[in-house]
mmCIF file of C-alpha atoms (C1' of nucleotides) in Angstrom:
data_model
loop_
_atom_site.group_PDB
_atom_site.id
_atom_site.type_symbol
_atom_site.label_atom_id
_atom_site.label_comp_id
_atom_site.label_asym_id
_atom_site.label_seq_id
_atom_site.Cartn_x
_atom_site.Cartn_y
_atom_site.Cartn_z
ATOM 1 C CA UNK A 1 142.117 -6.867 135.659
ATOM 2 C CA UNK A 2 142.076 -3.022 135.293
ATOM 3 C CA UNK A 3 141.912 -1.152 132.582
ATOM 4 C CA UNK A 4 140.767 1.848 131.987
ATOM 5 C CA UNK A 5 140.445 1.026 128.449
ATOM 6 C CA UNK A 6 143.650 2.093 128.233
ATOM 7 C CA UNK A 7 145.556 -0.442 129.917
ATOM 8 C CA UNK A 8 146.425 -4.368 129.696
ATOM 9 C CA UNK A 9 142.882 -5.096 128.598
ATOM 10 C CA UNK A 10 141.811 -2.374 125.557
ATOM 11 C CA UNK A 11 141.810 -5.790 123.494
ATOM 12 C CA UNK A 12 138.765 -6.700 125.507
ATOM 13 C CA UNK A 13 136.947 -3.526 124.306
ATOM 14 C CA UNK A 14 135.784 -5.033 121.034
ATOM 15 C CA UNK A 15 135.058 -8.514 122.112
ATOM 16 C CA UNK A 16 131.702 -8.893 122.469
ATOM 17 C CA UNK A 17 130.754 -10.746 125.811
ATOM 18 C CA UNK A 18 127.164 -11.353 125.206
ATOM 19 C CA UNK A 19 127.254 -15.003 125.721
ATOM 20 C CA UNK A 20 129.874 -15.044 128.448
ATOM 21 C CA UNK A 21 130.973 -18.496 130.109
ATOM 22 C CA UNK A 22 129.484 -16.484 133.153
ATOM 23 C CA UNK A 23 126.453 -15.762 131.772
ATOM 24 C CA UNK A 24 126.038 -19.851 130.699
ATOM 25 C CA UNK A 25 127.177 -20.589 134.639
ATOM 26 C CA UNK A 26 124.087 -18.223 135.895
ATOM 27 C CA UNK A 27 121.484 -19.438 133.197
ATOM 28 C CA UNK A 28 122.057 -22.737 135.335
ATOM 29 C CA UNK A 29 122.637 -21.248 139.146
ATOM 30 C CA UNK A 30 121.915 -17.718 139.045
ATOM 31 C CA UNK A 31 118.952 -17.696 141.247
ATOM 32 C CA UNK A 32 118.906 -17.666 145.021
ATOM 33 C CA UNK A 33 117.361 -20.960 145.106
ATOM 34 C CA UNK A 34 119.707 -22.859 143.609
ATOM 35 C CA UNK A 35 122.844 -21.374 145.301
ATOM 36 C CA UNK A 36 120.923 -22.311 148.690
ATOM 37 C CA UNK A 37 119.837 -25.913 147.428
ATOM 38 C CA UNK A 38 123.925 -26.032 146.587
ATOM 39 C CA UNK A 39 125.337 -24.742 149.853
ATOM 40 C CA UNK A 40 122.915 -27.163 151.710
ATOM 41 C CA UNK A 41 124.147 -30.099 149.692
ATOM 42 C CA UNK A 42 127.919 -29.398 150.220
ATOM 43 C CA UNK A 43 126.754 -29.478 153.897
ATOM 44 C CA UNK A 44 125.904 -32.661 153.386
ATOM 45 C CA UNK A 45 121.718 -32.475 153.045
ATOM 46 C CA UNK A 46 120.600 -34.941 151.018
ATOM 47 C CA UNK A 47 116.610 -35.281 151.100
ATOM 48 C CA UNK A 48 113.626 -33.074 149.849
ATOM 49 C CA UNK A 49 112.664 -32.660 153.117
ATOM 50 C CA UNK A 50 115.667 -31.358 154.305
ATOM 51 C CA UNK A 51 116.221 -29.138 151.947
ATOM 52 C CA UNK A 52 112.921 -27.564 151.912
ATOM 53 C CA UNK A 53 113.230 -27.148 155.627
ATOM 54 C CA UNK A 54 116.633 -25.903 155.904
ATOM 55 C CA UNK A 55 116.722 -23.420 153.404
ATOM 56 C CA UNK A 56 113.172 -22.164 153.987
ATOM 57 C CA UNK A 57 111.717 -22.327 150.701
ATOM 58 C CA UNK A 58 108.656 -24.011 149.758
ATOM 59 C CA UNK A 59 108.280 -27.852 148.531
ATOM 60 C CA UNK A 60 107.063 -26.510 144.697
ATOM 61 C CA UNK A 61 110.054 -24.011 144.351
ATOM 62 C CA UNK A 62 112.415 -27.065 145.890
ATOM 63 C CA UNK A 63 110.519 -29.476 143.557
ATOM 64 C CA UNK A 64 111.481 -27.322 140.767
ATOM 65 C CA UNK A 65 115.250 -26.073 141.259
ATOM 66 C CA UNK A 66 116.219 -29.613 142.489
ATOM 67 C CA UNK A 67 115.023 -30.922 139.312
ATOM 68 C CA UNK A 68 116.915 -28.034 136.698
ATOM 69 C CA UNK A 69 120.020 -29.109 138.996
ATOM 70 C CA UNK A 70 119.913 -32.741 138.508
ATOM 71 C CA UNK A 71 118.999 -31.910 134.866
ATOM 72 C CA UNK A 72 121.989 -30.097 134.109
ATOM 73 C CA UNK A 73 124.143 -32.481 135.754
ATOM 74 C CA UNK A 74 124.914 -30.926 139.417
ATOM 75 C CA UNK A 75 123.191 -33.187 141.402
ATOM 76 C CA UNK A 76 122.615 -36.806 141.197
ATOM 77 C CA UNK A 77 119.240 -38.719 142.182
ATOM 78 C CA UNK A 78 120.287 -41.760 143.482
ATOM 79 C CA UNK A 79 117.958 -44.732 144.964
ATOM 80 C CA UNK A 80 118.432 -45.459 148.715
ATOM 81 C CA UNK A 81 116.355 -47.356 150.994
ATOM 82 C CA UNK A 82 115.950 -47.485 154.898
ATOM 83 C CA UNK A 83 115.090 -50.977 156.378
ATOM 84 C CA UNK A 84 111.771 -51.023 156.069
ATOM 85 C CA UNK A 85 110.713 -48.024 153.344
ATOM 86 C CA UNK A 86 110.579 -48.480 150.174
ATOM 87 C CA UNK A 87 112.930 -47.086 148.032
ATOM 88 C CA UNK A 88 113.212 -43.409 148.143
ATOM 89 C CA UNK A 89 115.734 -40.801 146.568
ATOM 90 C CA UNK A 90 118.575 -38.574 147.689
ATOM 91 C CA UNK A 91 120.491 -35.914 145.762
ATOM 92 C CA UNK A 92 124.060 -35.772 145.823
ATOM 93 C CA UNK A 93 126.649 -33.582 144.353
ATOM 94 C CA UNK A 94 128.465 -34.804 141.467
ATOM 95 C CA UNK A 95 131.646 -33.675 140.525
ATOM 96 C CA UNK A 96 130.422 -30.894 138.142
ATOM 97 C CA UNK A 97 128.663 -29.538 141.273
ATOM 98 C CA UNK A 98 130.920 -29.933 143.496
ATOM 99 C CA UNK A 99 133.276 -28.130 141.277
ATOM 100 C CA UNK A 100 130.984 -25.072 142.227
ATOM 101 C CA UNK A 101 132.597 -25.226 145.993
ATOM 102 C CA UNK A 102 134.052 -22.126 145.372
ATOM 103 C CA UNK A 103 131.713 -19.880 144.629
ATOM 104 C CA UNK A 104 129.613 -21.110 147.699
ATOM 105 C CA UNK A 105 132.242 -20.698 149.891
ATOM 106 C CA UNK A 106 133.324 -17.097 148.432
ATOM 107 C CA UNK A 107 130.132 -15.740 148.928
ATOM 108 C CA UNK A 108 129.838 -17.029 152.191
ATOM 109 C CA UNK A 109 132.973 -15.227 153.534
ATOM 110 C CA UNK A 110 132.235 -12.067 151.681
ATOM 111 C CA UNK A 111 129.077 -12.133 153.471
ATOM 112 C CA UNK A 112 130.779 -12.515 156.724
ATOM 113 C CA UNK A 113 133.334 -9.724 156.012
ATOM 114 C CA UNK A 114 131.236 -7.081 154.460
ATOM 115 C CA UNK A 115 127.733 -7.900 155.658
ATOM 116 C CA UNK A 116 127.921 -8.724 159.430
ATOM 117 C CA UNK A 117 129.605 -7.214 162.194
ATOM 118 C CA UNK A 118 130.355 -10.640 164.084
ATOM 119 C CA UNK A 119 132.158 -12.452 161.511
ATOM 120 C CA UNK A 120 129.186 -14.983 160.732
ATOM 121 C CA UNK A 121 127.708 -18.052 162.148
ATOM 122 C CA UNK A 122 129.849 -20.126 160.608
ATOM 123 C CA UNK A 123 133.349 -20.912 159.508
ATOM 124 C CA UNK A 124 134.537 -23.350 157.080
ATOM 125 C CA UNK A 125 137.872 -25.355 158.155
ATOM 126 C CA UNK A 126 140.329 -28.041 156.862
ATOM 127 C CA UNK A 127 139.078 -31.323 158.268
ATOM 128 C CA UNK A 128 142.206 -32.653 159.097
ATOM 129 C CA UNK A 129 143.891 -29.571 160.833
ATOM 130 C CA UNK A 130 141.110 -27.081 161.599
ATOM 131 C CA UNK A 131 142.581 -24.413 160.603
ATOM 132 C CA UNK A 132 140.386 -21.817 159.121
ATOM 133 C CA UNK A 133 140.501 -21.464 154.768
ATOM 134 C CA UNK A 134 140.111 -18.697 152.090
ATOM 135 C CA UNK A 135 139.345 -18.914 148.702
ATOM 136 C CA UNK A 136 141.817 -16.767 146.788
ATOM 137 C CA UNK A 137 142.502 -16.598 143.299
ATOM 138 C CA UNK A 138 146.366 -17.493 142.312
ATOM 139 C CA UNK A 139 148.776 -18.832 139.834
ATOM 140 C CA UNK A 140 149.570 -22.909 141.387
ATOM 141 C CA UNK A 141 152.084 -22.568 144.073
ATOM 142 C CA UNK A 142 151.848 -18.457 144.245
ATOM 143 C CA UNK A 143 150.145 -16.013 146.355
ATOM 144 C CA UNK A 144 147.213 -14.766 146.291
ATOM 145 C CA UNK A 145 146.036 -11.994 143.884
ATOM 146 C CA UNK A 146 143.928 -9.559 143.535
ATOM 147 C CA UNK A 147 142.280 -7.316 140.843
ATOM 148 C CA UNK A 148 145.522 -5.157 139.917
ATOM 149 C CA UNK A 149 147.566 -8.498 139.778
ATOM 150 C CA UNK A 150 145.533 -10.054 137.035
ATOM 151 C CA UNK A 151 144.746 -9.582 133.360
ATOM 152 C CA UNK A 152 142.501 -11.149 130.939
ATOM 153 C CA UNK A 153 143.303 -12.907 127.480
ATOM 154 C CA UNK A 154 141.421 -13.752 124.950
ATOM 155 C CA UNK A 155 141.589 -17.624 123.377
ATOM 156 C CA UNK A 156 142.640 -17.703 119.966
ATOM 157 C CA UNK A 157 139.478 -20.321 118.654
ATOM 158 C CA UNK A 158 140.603 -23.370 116.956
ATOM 159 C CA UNK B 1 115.064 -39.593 162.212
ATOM 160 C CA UNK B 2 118.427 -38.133 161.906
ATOM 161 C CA UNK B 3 119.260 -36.960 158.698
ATOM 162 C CA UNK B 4 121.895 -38.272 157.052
ATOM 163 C CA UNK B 5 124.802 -35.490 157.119
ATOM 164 C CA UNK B 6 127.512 -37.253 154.645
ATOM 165 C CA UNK B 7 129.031 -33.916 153.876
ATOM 166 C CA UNK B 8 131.370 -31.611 155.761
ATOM 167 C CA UNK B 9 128.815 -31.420 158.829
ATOM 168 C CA UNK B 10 126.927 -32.998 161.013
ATOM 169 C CA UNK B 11 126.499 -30.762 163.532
ATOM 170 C CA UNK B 12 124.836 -28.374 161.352
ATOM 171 C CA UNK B 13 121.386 -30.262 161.924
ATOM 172 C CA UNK B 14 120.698 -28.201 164.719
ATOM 173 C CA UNK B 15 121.753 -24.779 163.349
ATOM 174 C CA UNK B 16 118.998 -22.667 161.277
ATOM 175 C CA UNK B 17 120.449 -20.979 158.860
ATOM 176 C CA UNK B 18 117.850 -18.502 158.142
ATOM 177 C CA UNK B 19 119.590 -15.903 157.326
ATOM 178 C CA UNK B 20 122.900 -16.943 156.893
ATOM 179 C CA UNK B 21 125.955 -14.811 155.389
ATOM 180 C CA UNK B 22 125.064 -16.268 151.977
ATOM 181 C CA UNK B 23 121.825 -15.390 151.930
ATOM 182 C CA UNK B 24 122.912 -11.730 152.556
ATOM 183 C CA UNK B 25 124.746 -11.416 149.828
ATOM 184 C CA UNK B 26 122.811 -13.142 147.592
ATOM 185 C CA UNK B 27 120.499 -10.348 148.418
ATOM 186 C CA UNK B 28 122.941 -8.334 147.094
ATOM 187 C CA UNK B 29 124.747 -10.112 144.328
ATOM 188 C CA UNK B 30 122.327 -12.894 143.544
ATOM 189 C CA UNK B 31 120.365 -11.317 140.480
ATOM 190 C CA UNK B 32 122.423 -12.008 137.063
ATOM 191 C CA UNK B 33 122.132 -8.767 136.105
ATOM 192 C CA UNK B 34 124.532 -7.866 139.474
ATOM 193 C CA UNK B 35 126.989 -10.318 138.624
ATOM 194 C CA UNK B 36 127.235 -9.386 134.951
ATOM 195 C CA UNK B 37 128.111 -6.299 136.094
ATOM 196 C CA UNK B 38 130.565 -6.456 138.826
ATOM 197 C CA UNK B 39 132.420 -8.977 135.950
ATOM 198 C CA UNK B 40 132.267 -6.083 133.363
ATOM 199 C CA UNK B 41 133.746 -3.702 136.261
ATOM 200 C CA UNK B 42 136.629 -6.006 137.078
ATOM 201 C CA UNK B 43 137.287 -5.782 133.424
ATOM 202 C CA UNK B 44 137.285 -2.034 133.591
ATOM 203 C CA UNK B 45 134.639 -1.016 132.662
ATOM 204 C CA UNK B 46 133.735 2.394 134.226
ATOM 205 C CA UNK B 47 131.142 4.048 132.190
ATOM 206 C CA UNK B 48 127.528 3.915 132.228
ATOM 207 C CA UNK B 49 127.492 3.156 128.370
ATOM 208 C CA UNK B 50 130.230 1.124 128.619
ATOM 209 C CA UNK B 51 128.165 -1.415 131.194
ATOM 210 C CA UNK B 52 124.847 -0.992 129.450
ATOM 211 C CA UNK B 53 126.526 -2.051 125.786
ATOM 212 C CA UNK B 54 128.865 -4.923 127.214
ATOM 213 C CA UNK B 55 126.541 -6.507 129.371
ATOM 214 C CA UNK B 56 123.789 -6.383 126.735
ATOM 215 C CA UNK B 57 121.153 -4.843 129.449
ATOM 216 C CA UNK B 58 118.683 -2.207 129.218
ATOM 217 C CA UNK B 59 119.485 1.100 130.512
ATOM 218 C CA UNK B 60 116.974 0.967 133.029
ATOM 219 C CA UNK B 61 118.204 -2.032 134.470
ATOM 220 C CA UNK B 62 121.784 -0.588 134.289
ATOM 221 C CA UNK B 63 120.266 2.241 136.270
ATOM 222 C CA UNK B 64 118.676 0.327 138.568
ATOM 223 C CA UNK B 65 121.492 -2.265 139.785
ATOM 224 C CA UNK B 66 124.377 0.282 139.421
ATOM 225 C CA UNK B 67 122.298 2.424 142.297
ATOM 226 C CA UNK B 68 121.975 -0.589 144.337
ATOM 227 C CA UNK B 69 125.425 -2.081 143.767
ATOM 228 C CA UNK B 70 126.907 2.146 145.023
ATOM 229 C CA UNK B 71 124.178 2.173 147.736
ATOM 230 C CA UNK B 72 125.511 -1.593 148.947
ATOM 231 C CA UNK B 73 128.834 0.023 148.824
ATOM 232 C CA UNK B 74 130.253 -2.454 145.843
ATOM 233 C CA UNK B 75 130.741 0.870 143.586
ATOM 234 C CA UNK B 76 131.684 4.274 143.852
ATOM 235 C CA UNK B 77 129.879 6.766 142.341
ATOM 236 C CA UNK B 78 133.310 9.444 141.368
ATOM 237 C CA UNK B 79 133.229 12.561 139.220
ATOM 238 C CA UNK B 80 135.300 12.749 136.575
ATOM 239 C CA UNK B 81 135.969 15.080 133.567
ATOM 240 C CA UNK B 82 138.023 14.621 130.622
ATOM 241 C CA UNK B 83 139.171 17.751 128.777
ATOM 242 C CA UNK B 84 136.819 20.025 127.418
ATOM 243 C CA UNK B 85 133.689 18.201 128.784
ATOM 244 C CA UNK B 86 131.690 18.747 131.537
ATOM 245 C CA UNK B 87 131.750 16.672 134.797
ATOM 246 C CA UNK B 88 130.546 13.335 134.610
ATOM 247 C CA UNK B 89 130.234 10.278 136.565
ATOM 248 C CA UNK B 90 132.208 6.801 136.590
ATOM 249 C CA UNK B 91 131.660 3.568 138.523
ATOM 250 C CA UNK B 92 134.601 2.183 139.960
ATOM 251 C CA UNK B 93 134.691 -0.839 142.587
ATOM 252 C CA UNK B 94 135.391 -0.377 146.011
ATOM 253 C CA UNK B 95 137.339 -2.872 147.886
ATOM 254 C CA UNK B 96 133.928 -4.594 149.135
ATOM 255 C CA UNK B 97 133.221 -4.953 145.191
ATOM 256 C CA UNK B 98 137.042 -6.228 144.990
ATOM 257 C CA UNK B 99 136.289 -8.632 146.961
ATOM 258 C CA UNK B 100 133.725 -10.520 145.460
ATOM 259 C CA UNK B 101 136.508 -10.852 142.184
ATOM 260 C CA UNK B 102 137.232 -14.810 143.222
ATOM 261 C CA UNK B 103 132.981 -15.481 142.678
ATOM 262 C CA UNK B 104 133.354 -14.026 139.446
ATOM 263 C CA UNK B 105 136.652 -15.977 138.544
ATOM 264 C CA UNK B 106 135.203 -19.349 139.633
ATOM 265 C CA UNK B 107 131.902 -18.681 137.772
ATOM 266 C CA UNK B 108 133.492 -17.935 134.830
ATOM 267 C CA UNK B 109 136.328 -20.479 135.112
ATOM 268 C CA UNK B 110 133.680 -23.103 136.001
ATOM 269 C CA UNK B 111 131.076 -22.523 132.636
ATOM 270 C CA UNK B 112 134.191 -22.666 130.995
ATOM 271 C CA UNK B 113 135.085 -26.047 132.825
ATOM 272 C CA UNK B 114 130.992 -27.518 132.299
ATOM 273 C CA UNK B 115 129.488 -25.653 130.014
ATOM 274 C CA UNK B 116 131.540 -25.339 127.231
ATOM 275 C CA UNK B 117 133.512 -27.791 124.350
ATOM 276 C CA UNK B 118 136.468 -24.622 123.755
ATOM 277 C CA UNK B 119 137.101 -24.519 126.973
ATOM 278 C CA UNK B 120 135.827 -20.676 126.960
ATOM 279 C CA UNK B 121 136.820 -17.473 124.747
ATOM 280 C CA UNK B 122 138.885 -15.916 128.026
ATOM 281 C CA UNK B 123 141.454 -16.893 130.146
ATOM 282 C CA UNK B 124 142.394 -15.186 133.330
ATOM 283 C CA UNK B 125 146.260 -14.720 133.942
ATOM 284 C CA UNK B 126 148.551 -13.409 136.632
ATOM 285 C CA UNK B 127 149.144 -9.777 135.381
ATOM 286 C CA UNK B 128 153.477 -10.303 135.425
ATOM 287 C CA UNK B 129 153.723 -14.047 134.579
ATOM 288 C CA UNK B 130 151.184 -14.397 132.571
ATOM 289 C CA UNK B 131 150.514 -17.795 134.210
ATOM 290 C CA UNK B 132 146.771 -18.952 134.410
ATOM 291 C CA UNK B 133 145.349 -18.493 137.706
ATOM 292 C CA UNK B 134 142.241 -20.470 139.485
ATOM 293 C CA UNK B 135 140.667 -20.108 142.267
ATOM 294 C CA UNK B 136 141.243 -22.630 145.228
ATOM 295 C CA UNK B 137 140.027 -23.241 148.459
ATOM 296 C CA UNK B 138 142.815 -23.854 151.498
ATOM 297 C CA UNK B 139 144.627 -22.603 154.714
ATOM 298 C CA UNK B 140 147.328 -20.201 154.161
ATOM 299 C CA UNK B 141 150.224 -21.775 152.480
ATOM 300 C CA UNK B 142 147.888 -25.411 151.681
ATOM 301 C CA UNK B 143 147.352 -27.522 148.559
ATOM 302 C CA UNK B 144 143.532 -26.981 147.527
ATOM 303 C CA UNK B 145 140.965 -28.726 149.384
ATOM 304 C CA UNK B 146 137.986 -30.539 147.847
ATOM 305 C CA UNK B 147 134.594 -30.611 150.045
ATOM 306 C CA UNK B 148 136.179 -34.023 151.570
ATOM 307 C CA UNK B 149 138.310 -32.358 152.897
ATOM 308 C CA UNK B 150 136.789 -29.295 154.989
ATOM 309 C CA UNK B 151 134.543 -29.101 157.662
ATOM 310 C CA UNK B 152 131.888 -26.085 159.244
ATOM 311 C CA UNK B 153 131.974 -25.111 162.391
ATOM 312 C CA UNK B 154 129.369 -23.384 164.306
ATOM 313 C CA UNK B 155 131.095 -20.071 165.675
ATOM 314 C CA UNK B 156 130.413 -19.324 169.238
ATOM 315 C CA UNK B 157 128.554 -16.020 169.719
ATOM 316 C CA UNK B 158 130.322 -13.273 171.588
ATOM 317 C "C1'" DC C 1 108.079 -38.525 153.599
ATOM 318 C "C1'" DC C 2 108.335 -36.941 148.696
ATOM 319 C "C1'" DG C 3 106.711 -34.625 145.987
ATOM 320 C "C1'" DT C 4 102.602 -32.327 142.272
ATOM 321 C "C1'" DA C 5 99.218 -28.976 141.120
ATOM 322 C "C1'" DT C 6 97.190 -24.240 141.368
ATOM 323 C "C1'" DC C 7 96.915 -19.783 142.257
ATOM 324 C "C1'" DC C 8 98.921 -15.502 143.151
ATOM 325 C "C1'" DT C 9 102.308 -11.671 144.181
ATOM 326 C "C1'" DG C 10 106.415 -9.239 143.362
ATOM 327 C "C1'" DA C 11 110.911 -8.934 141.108
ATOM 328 C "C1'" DT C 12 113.620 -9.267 136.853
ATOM 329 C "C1'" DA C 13 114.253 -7.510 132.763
ATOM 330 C "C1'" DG C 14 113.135 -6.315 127.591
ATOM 331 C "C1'" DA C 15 111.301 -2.579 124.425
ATOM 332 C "C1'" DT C 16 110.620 1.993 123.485
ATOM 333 C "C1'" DA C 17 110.528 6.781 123.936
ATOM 334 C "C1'" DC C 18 112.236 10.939 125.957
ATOM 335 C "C1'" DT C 19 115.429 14.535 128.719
ATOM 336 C "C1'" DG C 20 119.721 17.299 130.310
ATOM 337 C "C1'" DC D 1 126.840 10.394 127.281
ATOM 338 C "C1'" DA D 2 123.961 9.351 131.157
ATOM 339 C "C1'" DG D 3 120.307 8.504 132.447
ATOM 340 C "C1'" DT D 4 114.462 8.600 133.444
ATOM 341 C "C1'" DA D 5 109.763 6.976 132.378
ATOM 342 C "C1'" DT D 6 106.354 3.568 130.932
ATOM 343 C "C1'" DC D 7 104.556 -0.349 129.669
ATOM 344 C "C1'" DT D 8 104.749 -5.244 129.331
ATOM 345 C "C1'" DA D 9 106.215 -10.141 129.480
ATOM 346 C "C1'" DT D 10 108.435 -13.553 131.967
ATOM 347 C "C1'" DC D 11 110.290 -15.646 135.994
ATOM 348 C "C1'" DA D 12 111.125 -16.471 140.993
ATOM 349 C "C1'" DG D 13 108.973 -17.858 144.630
ATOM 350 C "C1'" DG D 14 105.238 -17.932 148.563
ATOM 351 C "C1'" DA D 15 100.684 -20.153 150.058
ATOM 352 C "C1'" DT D 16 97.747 -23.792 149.982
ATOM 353 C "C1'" DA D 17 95.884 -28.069 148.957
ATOM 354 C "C1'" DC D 18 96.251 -32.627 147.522
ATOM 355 C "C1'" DG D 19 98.156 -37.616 146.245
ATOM 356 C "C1'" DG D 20 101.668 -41.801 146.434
#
DNA sequence: CCGTATCCTGATAGATACTG
DNA sequence: CAGTATCTATCAGGATACGG
């Protein structure tokens, strides 16, 4: 999407942005927290204890993002119970979260690529195959592109 | 006292993921102000007025982020001079600030997605087609995977 | 286990005014 | 146009203690 105000994207140049779909996205994840609390649940953590633990933040900060998430409809509480406990909670993703796979993984693998020399920890596979995946950004059924391959439109409202 | 790993991972339980690659970048990506404007540089954006206006921020926070984002290496700093002025300064992205463009995409495209009834004032296109693009996860040459369908592996440490 | 309740520190960011 | 300098309010988040 270049332009240097000049090119493909001069139309942008008067819209005004203030209220971005972006900007709504980060009102709701936009703080280290929650992006932790969401990469934890897509690794499958599902209890206040394990989230607190695993991404190392305290239980009132946990307490707190866990309950903006499930209020704006990323996570689910759900009832479970263990033979003999009473009924406790678990958070799972729901599709709107889930939907936010992307981002978690992109930020993961720029992290590995730009921030690390040993390619990071972790990698994220296909289950079935193993073979390693990339997020890209892409027409369906075409390659890859990048910045210079893309332009932005503007929607024509109602 | 296992906990439950439904997700892509089970083996994770063991792994502490302190300081994982996320977490590094969120360090430098995860304020909103950051991500604002790395989206207002993939639109072209260059110019310090340009940033401060578009993304509806305070100079001094401009100032502030735009230093960190050069001194993370997301931006370069390059002189420039148009005719008849003196030398100034323009902020253009480097390829580790390319490289973040599918986050941006898949925040946007996902407030769109959730956030939204209009289904969001821009669209991102391929640049030749003008087909919409989104942002997937897969193995080269794969359909898109959902977070049924991928798995994390621990990588072995050289 | 699963949280709540307080207190406290530092970071984020707005408002405003000023300089080369 | 491209910032710097303050001053201030709000928020993120750590520490600690406590209750079901």
């Amino acid at each position: 999407m270049p332009m240097q105000m000049s090119g493909p994207l001069a139309a942008l140049d008067k819209w005004q942005p203030d209220r971005c779909s972006m900007a709504m996205a980060l009102d709701v994840v936009g703080t280290k927290s929650a992006m932790l609390l969401l990469r934890e649940a897509f690794y499958g953590t599902t209890r206040f204890d394990g989230f607190v633990r695993r991404v190392g933040i305290t239980e009132a900060v946990a307490a707190k993002r866990l309950k903006e998430l499930v209020e704006h409809g990323l996570l689910e509480k759900r009832p479970y119970r263990e033979p003999g406990s009473r009924t406790r909670y678990e958070y799972v993703l729901t599709e709107m979260g889930n939907a936010l796979l992307p981002v978690v993984v992109a930020l993961m693998q720029w992290g590995d690529t730009y921030l690390r020399d040993d390619g990071g920890p972790l990698r994220v596979v296909a289950a079935e195959t193993g073979e390693p995946v990339s997020v890209r950004v892409a027409p369906s059924g075409a390659e890859s592109l990048g910045p210079e391959g893309l332009a932005v439109r503007i929607n024509r409202k109602g």
